[in-house]
C-alpha cells in the first residue's frame, strides 16, 4: 500500500509539472490535451542486472540469452518555450535477463539436498531475472528537426519479480575461502540452487536518456538507455555481492495520436 501511494504521488507531481497549474488540475489537464503531442510507444529491452564496474570475483560471461522484454507505454509531450518541452508517461515493461558467468570466490548462499550452505563459490553461476513493472518517466526534451532528445528521471513499481538460479560445475567453500569444500556438479541433485526473489525491492528510481526520430507526422522510432540508481535487492541484502543495478537499452516504434 505504501508503494502504491508513492506511485500516485509521483504521477501527481509529473502532471503538475506539465500543467504548471497546481491549483487547477482540471484546467491544466485540458491544456495538456490541447497543446501536447500524445504518443503511444511499443518497444523491446536489452540489458542486464549488473554491478557497476566488474568485480574481480566475476571472471567471464559464458552465455547471455535474450528474454521477453516488451514495453508498452503512452506519454504526453508538452512544449515549454523555443524547442524545449517536458514529457511524462506511463509504461508497462519487463526488465529481464538470463546469463551464465564464471566466478571465483563469489559470495553466495545455496540450497542443496535440503541444506542451506553459505560461503564463497568458484565455478559457473546461472542467474535468471524477471521484473514486470509500471514505470513513470518524466523527461525534459529538446526538438531538433525530426528528432526529439530527452533526459530525466523515472520511478518504477515492480509487480512481478524473480531472481533465481544455480551454482554448478565448481565448488563452494563453506563460510570463507578456507572452509570445507563442497563439490557442485551439473545435475539437478548435484548443483546448488538459490532464489532471492523475496529480497528484491518493489520501488526503483533511475535515469532515462533517449531520442525519438519521427519518420512523418505520425510514425517514428525511439532509442532509450535506462540506468537504475536503486539496487535490485533491498537495502541490507548482502547474500551475494556486489550490489546489482538494472541497466537496459530500449528500442521501438512510436505512433502519434495527436
Tab-separated table of N, CA, C and O in Angstrom, residues 2 11-12 19 23 34 40 45 48 54 76 78 95 103 120 128 142 202 211 225 248-249 256:
chain	number	residue	atom	x	y	z
A	2	UNK	N	1.937	1.255	0.792
A	2	UNK	CA	2.825	2.417	0.820
A	2	UNK	C	3.471	2.641	-0.533
A	2	UNK	O	3.627	3.774	-0.984
A	11	UNK	N	2.937	10.380	-9.857
A	11	UNK	CA	2.108	10.721	-11.011
A	11	UNK	C	1.529	12.128	-10.876
A	11	UNK	O	1.481	12.896	-11.849
A	12	UNK	N	1.081	12.474	-9.676
A	12	UNK	CA	0.539	13.811	-9.448
A	12	UNK	C	1.615	14.875	-9.668
A	12	UNK	O	1.367	15.917	-10.291
A	19	UNK	N	1.521	20.822	-16.306
A	19	UNK	CA	0.489	21.840	-16.435
A	19	UNK	C	0.940	23.197	-15.943
A	19	UNK	O	0.522	24.232	-16.464
A	23	UNK	N	-3.078	24.538	-8.759
A	23	UNK	CA	-4.328	24.797	-8.056
A	23	UNK	C	-5.542	24.612	-8.966
A	23	UNK	O	-6.658	24.858	-8.549
A	34	UNK	N	-4.805	19.735	-25.236
A	34	UNK	CA	-4.935	20.671	-26.350
A	34	UNK	C	-3.584	21.047	-26.952
A	34	UNK	O	-3.442	21.165	-28.175
A	40	UNK	N	1.905	6.888	-28.434
A	40	UNK	CA	1.930	5.504	-27.961
A	40	UNK	C	3.234	4.895	-28.447
A	40	UNK	O	3.658	5.131	-29.582
A	45	UNK	N	13.427	-4.364	-24.793
A	45	UNK	CA	14.591	-4.021	-23.982
A	45	UNK	C	15.676	-5.084	-24.008
A	45	UNK	O	15.386	-6.280	-24.028
A	48	UNK	N	20.778	-5.887	-18.660
A	48	UNK	CA	21.013	-6.836	-17.593
A	48	UNK	C	20.971	-6.208	-16.221
A	48	UNK	O	20.977	-4.985	-16.070
A	54	UNK	N	32.952	-4.083	-13.120
A	54	UNK	CA	33.043	-5.533	-12.984
A	54	UNK	C	34.013	-5.922	-11.871
A	54	UNK	O	35.203	-5.598	-11.923
A	76	UNK	N	2.842	12.040	-22.855
A	76	UNK	CA	2.384	13.367	-23.254
A	76	UNK	C	3.610	14.272	-23.336
A	76	UNK	O	4.357	14.397	-22.362
A	78	UNK	N	4.741	17.974	-23.748
A	78	UNK	CA	4.193	19.312	-23.596
A	78	UNK	C	5.260	20.360	-23.913
A	78	UNK	O	6.339	20.359	-23.315
A	95	UNK	N	12.041	-5.985	-17.317
A	95	UNK	CA	13.493	-5.914	-17.367
A	95	UNK	C	14.013	-7.261	-16.886
A	95	UNK	O	14.158	-7.511	-15.697
A	103	UNK	N	32.760	-17.474	-12.076
A	103	UNK	CA	33.109	-16.654	-10.913
A	103	UNK	C	34.179	-17.357	-10.090
A	103	UNK	O	34.390	-18.572	-10.195
A	120	UNK	N	31.821	-19.021	-0.174
A	120	UNK	CA	32.307	-18.435	-1.422
A	120	UNK	C	32.399	-19.542	-2.460
A	120	UNK	O	32.887	-20.648	-2.176
A	128	UNK	N	18.660	-16.022	-13.526
A	128	UNK	CA	17.523	-15.543	-14.307
A	128	UNK	C	16.795	-14.478	-13.513
A	128	UNK	O	16.473	-14.676	-12.340
A	142	UNK	N	14.219	18.238	-26.064
A	142	UNK	CA	14.704	19.277	-26.971
A	142	UNK	C	14.512	18.791	-28.404
A	142	UNK	O	15.027	17.745	-28.790
A	202	UNK	N	10.631	-3.340	-4.403
A	202	UNK	CA	9.475	-3.040	-5.242
A	202	UNK	C	9.636	-1.717	-5.999
A	202	UNK	O	9.208	-1.600	-7.142
A	211	UNK	N	16.254	9.311	-27.483
A	211	UNK	CA	15.905	10.163	-28.617
A	211	UNK	C	14.755	9.522	-29.384
A	211	UNK	O	14.692	8.295	-29.536
A	225	UNK	N	18.232	4.649	-23.158
A	225	UNK	CA	19.106	3.962	-22.217
A	225	UNK	C	18.608	4.290	-20.819
A	225	UNK	O	18.584	5.449	-20.415
A	248	UNK	N	19.450	-1.035	-18.967
A	248	UNK	CA	18.810	-1.570	-20.166
A	248	UNK	C	18.745	-0.525	-21.268
A	248	UNK	O	18.557	0.672	-20.999
A	249	UNK	N	18.871	-0.995	-22.504
A	249	UNK	CA	18.599	-0.189	-23.686
A	249	UNK	C	17.258	-0.638	-24.262
A	249	UNK	O	16.948	-1.842	-24.275
A	256	UNK	N	1.995	8.733	-33.073
A	256	UNK	CA	1.429	9.970	-32.525
A	256	UNK	C	-0.080	9.960	-32.678
A	256	UNK	O	-0.613	9.927	-33.783
